PDB file of C-alpha atoms in Angstrom:
ATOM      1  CA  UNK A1268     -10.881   1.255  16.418  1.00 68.00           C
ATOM      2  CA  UNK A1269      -9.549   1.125  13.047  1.00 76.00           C
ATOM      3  CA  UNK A1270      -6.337   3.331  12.092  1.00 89.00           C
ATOM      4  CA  UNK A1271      -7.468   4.151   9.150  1.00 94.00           C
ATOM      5  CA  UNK A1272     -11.072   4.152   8.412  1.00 95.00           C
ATOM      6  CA  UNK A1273     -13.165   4.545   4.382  1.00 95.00           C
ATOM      7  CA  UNK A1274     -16.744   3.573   3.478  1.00 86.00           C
ATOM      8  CA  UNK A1275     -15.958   0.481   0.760  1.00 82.00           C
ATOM      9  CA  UNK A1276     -18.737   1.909  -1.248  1.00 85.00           C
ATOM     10  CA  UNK A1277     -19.330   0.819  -3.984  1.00 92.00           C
ATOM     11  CA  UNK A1278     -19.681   4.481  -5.215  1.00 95.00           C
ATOM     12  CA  UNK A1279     -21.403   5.033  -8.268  1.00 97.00           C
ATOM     13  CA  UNK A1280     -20.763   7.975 -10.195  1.00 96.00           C
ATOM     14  CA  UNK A1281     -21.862   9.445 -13.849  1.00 97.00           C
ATOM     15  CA  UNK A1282     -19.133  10.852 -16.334  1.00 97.00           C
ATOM     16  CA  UNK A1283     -18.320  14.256 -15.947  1.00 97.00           C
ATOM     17  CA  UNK A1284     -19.515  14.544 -12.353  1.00 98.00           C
ATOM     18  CA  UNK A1285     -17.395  15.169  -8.929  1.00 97.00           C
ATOM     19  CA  UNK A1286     -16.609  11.898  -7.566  1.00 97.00           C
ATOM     20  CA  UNK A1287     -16.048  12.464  -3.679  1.00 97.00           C
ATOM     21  CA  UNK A1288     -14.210   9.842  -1.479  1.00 97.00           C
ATOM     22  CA  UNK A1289     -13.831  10.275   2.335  1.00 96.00           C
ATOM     23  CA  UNK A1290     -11.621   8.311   5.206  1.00 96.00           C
ATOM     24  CA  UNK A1291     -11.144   8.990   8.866  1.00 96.00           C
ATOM     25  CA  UNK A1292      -8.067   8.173  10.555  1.00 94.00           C
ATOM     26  CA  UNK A1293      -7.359   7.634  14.184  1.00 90.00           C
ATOM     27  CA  UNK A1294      -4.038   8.709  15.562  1.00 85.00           C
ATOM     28  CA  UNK A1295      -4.571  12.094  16.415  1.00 84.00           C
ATOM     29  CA  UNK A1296      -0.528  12.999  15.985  1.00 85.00           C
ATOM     30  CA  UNK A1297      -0.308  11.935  12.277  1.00 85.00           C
ATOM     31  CA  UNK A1298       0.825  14.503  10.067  1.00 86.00           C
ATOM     32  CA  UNK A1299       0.953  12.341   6.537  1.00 92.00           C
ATOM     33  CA  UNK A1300      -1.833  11.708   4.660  1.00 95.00           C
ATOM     34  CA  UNK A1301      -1.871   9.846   1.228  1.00 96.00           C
ATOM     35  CA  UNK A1302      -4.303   8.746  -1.632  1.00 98.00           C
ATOM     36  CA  UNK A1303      -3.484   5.887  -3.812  1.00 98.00           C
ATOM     37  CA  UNK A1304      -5.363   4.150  -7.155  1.00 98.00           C
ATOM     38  CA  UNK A1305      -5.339   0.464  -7.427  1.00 98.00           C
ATOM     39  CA  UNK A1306      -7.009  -0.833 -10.637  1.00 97.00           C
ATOM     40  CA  UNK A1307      -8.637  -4.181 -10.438  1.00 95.00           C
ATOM     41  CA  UNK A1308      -5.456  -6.730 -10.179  1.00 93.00           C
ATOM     42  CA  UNK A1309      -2.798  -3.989  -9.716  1.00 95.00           C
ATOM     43  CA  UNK A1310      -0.616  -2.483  -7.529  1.00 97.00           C
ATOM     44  CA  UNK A1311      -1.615   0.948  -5.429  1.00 97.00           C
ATOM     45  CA  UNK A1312      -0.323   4.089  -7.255  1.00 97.00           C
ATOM     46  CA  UNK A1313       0.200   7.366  -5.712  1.00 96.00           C
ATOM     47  CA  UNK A1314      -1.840  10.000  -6.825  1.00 96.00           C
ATOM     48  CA  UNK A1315      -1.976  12.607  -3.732  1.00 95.00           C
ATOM     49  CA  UNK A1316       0.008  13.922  -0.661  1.00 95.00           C
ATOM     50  CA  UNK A1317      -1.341  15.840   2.004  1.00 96.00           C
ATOM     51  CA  UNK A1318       0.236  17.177   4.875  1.00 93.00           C
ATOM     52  CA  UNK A1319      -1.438  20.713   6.064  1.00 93.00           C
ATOM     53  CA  UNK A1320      -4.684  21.192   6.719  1.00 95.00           C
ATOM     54  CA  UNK A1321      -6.837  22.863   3.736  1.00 96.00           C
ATOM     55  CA  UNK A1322      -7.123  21.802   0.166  1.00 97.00           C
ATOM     56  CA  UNK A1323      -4.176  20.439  -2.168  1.00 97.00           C
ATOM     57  CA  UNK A1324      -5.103  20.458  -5.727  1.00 97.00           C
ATOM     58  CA  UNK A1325      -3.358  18.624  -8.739  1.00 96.00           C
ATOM     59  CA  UNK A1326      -5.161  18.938 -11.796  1.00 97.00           C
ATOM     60  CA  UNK A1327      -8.405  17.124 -11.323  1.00 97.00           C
ATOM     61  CA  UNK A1328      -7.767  15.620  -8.090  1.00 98.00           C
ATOM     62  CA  UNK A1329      -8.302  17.766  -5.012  1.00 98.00           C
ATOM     63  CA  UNK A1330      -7.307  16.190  -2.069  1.00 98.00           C
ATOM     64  CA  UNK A1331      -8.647  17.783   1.593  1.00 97.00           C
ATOM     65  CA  UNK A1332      -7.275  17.366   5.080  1.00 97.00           C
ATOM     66  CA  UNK A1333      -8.681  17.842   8.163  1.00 96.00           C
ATOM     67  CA  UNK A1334      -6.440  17.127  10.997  1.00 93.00           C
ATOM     68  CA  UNK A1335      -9.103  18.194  13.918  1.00 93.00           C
ATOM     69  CA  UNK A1336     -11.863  16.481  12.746  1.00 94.00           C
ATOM     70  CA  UNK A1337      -9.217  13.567  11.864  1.00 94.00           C
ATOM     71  CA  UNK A1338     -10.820  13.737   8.492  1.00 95.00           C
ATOM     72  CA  UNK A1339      -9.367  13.508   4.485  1.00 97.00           C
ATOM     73  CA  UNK A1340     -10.941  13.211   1.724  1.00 97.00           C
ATOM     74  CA  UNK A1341     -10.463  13.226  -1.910  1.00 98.00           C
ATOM     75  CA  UNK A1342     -12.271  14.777  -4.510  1.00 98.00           C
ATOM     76  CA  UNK A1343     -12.357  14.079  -8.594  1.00 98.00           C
ATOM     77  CA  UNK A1344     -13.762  16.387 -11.001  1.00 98.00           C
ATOM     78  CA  UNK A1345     -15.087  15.462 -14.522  1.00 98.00           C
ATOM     79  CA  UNK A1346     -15.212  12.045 -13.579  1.00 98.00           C
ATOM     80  CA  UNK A1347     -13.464   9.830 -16.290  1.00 97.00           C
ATOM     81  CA  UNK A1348     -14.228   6.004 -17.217  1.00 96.00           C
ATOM     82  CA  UNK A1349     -10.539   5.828 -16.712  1.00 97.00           C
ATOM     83  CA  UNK A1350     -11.114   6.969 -12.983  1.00 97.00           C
ATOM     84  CA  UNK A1351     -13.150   3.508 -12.353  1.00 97.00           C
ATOM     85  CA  UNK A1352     -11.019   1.485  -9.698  1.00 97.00           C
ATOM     86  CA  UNK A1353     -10.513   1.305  -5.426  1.00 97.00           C
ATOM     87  CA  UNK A1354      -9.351   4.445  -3.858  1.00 98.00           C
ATOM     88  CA  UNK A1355      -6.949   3.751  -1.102  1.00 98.00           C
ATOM     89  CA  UNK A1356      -6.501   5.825   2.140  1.00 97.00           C
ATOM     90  CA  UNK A1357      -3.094   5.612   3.700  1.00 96.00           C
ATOM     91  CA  UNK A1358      -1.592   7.197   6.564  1.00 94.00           C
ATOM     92  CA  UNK A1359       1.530   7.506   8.268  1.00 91.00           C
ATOM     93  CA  UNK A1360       1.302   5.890  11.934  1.00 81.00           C
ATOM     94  CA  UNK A1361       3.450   8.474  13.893  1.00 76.00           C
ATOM     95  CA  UNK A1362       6.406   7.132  15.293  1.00 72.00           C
ATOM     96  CA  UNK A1363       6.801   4.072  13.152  1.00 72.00           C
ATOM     97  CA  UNK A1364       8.098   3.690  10.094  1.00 71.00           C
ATOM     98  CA  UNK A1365       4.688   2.183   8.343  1.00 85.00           C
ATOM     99  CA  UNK A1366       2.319   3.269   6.226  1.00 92.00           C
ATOM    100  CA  UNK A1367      -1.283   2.374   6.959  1.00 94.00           C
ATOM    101  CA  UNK A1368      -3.613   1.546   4.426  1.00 96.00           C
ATOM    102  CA  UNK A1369      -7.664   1.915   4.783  1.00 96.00           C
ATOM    103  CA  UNK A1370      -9.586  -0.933   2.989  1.00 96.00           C
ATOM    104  CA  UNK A1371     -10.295   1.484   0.076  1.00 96.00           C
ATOM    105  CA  UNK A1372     -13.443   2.711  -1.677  1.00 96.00           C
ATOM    106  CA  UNK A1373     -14.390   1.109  -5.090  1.00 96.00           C
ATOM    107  CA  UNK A1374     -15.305   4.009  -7.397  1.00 97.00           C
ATOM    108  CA  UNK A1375     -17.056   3.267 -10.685  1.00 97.00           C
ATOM    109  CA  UNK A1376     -17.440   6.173 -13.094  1.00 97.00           C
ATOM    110  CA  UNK A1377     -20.635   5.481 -15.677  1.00 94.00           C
ATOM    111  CA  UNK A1378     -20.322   6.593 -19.149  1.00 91.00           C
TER     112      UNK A1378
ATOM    113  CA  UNK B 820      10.913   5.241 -15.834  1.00 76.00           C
ATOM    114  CA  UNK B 821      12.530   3.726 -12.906  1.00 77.00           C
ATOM    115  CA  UNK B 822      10.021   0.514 -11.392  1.00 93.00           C
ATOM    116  CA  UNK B 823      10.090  -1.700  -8.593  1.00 97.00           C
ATOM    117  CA  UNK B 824      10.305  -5.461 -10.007  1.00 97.00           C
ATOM    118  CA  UNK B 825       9.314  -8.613  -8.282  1.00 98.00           C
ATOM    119  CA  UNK B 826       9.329 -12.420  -9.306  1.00 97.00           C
ATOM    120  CA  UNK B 827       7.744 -14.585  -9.423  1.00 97.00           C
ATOM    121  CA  UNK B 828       4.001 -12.911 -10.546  1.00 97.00           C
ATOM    122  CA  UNK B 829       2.179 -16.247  -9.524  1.00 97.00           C
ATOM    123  CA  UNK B 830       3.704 -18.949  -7.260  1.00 97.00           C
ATOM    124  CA  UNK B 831       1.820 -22.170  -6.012  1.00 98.00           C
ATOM    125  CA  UNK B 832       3.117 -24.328  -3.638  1.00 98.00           C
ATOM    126  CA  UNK B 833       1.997 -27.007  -1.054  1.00 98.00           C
ATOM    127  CA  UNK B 834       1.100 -26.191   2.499  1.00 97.00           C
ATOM    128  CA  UNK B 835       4.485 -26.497   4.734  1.00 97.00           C
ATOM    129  CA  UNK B 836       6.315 -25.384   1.754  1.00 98.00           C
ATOM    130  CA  UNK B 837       9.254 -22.924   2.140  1.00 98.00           C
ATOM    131  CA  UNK B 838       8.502 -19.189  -0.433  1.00 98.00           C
ATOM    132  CA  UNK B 839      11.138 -16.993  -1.573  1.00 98.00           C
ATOM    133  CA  UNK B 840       9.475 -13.685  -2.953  1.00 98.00           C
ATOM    134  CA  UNK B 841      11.948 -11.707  -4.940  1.00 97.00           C
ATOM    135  CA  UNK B 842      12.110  -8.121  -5.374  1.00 97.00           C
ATOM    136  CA  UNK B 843      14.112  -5.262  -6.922  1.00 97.00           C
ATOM    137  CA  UNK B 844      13.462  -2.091  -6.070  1.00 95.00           C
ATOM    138  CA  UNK B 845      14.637   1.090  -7.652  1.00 94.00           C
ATOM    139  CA  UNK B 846      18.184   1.661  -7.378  1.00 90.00           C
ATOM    140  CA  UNK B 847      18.560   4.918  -6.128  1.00 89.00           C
ATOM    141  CA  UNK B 848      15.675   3.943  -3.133  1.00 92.00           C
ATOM    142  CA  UNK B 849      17.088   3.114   0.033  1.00 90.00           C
ATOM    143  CA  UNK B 850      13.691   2.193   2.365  1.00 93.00           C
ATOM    144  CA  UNK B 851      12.226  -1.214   1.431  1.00 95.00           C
ATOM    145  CA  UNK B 852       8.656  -2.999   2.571  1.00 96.00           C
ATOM    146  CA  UNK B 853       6.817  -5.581   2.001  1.00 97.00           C
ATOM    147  CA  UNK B 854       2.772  -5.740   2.130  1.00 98.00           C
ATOM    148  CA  UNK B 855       0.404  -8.330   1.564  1.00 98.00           C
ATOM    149  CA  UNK B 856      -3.157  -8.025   0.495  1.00 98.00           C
ATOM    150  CA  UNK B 857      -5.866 -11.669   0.426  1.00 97.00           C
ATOM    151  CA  UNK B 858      -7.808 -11.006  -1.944  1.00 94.00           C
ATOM    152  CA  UNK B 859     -10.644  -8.838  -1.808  1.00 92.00           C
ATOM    153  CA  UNK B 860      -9.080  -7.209   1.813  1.00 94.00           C
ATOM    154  CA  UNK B 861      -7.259  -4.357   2.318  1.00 95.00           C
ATOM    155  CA  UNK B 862      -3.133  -3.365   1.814  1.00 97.00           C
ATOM    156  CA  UNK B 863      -1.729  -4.695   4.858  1.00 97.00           C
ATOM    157  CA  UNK B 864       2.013  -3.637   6.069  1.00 96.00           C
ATOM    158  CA  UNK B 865       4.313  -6.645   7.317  1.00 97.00           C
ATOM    159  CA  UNK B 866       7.724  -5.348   6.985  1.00 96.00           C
ATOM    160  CA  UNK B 867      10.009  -2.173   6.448  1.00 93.00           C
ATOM    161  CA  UNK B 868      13.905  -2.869   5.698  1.00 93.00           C
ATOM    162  CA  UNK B 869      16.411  -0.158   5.769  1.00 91.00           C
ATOM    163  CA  UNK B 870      20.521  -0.333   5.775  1.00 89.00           C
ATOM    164  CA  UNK B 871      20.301  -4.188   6.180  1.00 90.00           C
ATOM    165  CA  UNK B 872      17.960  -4.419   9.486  1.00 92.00           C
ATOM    166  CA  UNK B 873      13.834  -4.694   9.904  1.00 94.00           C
ATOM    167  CA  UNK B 874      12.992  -0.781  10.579  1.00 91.00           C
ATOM    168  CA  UNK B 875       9.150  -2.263  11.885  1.00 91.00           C
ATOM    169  CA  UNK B 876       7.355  -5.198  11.724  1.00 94.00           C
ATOM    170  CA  UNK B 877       3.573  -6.049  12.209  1.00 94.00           C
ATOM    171  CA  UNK B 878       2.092  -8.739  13.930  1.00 93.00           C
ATOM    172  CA  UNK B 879       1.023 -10.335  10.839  1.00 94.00           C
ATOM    173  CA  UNK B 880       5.509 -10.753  10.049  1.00 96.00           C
ATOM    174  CA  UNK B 881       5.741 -13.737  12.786  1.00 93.00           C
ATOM    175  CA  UNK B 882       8.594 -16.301  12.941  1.00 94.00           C
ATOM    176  CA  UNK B 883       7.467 -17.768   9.980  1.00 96.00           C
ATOM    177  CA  UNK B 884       8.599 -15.025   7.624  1.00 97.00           C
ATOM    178  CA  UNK B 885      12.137 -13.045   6.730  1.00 97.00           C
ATOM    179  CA  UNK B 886      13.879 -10.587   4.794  1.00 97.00           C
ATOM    180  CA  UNK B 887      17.353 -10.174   3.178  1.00 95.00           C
ATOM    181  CA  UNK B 888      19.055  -8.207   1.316  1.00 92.00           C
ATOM    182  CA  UNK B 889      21.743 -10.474  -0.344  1.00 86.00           C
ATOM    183  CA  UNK B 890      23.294  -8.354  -2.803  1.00 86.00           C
ATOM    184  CA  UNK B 891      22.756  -4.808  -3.899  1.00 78.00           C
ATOM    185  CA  UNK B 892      19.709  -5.183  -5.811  1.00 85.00           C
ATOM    186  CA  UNK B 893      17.340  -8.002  -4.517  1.00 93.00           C
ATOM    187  CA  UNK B 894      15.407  -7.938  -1.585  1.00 96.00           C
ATOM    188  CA  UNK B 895      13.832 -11.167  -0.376  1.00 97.00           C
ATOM    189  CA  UNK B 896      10.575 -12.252   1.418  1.00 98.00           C
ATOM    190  CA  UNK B 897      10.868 -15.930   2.703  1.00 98.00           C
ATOM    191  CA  UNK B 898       8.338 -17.579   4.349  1.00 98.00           C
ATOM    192  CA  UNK B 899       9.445 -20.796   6.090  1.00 96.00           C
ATOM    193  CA  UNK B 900       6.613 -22.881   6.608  1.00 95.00           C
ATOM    194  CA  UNK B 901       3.591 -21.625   4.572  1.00 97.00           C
ATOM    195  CA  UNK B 902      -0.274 -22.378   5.525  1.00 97.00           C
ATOM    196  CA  UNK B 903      -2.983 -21.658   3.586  1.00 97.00           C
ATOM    197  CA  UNK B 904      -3.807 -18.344   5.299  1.00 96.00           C
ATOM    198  CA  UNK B 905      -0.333 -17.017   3.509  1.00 97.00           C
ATOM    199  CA  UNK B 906      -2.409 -16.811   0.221  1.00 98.00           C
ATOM    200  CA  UNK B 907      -2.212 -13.140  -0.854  1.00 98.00           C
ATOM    201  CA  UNK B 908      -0.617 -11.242  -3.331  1.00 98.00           C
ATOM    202  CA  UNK B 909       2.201  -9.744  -2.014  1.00 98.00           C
ATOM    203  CA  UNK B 910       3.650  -6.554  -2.813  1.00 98.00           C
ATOM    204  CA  UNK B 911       7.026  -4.780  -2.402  1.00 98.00           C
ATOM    205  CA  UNK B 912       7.472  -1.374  -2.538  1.00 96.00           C
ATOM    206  CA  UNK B 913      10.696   1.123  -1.833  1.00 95.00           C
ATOM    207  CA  UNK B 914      10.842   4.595  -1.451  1.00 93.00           C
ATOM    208  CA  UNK B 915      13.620   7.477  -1.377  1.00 90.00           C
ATOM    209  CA  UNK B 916      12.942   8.394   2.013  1.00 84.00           C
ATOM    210  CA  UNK B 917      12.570   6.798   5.700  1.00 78.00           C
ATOM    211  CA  UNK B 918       8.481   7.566   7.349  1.00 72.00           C
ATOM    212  CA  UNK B 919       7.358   8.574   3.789  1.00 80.00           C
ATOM    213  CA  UNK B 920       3.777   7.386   2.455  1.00 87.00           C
ATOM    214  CA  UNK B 921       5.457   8.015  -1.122  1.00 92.00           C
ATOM    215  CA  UNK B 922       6.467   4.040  -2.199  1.00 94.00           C
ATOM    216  CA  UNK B 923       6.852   2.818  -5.272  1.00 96.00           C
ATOM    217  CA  UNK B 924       5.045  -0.363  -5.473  1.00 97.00           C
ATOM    218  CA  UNK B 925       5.697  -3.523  -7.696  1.00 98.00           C
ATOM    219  CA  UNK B 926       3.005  -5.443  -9.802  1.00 97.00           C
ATOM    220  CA  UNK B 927       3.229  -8.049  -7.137  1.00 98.00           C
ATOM    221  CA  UNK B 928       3.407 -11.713  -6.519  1.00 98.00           C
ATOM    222  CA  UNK B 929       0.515 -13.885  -5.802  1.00 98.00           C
ATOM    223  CA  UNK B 930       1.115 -16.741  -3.591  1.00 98.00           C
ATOM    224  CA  UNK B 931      -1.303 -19.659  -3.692  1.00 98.00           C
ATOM    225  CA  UNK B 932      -0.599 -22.479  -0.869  1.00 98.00           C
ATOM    226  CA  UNK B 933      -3.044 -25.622  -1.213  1.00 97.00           C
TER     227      UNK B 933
END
């Protein structure tokens, strides 16, 4: 099973619209859950923490954690052009000092 | 605002060819890592570095590769022997704090072995 788990998509979504990207994990004892942007031929930049279950919101990014269903996910309101690019799941692996990346979930926002 | 550099952007070099990837992170950062991502895969981790000794290493960080730190600022990726399966971009990242998802990544280096 893979440690950390997100539908590639792509996901197509219109401007202005919630754009909604989900990931599953596996380790059952991890307790740090990330979000990161990577633009076509860039590096992955942070955009959200989580670390309690519930909802964590930071302007228009909300991100949501799960921890019995083993389940985040990250939501986008008034989707921007600017949004367009591969959202990257990343976890902590619990015990070991790595962060675990999903294969990410191209997002393209239509104007 | 404070950014993790790394040289060369684009390197090509012959199969069996010995890489050095360079890297500076930011200067206040003590935790460094290096991932690799072939293109159109996912961010994989190969290697975390903290107070001069590999923290963790993945399978993927074999005999073939190594990091130094040789002075206060760089931080090296060497890969000895490279085959054409080392093609990637390579990225290294450093963050404040050890076990933290919160790195700072560079614009990376790709790596092109024929």
């Amino acid at each position: 099973q893979k440690e950390v788990e997100q539908n590639s998509g792509p996901l197509s979504v219109p401007e202005g619209a919630i754009a909604s990207l989900n990931c599953t994990y596996s380790d059952r004892v991890s307790q740090s859950f990330f979000w990161y942007r990577q633009y076509s031929g860039k590096s992955p930049e942070l955009i959200m923490s989580i670390y309690s279950n519930g909802d964590k919101e930071d302007g228009r990014f909300t991100a949501q954690l799960n921890k019995a269903s083993q389940y985040v996910s990250l939501l986008i309101r008034d989707s921007q052009p600017s949004d367009s690019a591969t959202y990257l799941c990343a976890v902590i692996i619990q015990g070991a000092q790595k962060l675990v990346f999903g294969q990410g979930t191209r997002l393209t926002i239509n104007p | 605002e404070p950014e993790v550099t790394q040289t060369p952007s684009h390197q090509v070099t012959q199969m069996g060819q010995e890489v050095i990837l360079r890297c500076v992170p930011i200067s206040n950062h003590l935790y460094f890592y290096w991932y690799r991502q072939i293109l159109g895969q996912k961010v994989e981790f190969l290697v975390s570095f903290y107070n001069n000794e590999i923290s963790e290493k993945s399978e993927i960080f074999d005999d073939q590769f190594s990091v130094e730190r040789p002075d206060g600022s760089n931080f090296t990726l060497k890969i000895r022997s490279t085959k054409l399966e080392d093609s990637a971009m390579y990225f290294c990242a450093s963050s404040v704090l050890a076990a933290t998802g919160e790195l700072f990544f560079g614009e990376g280096s790709r790596l092109t072995v024929l």
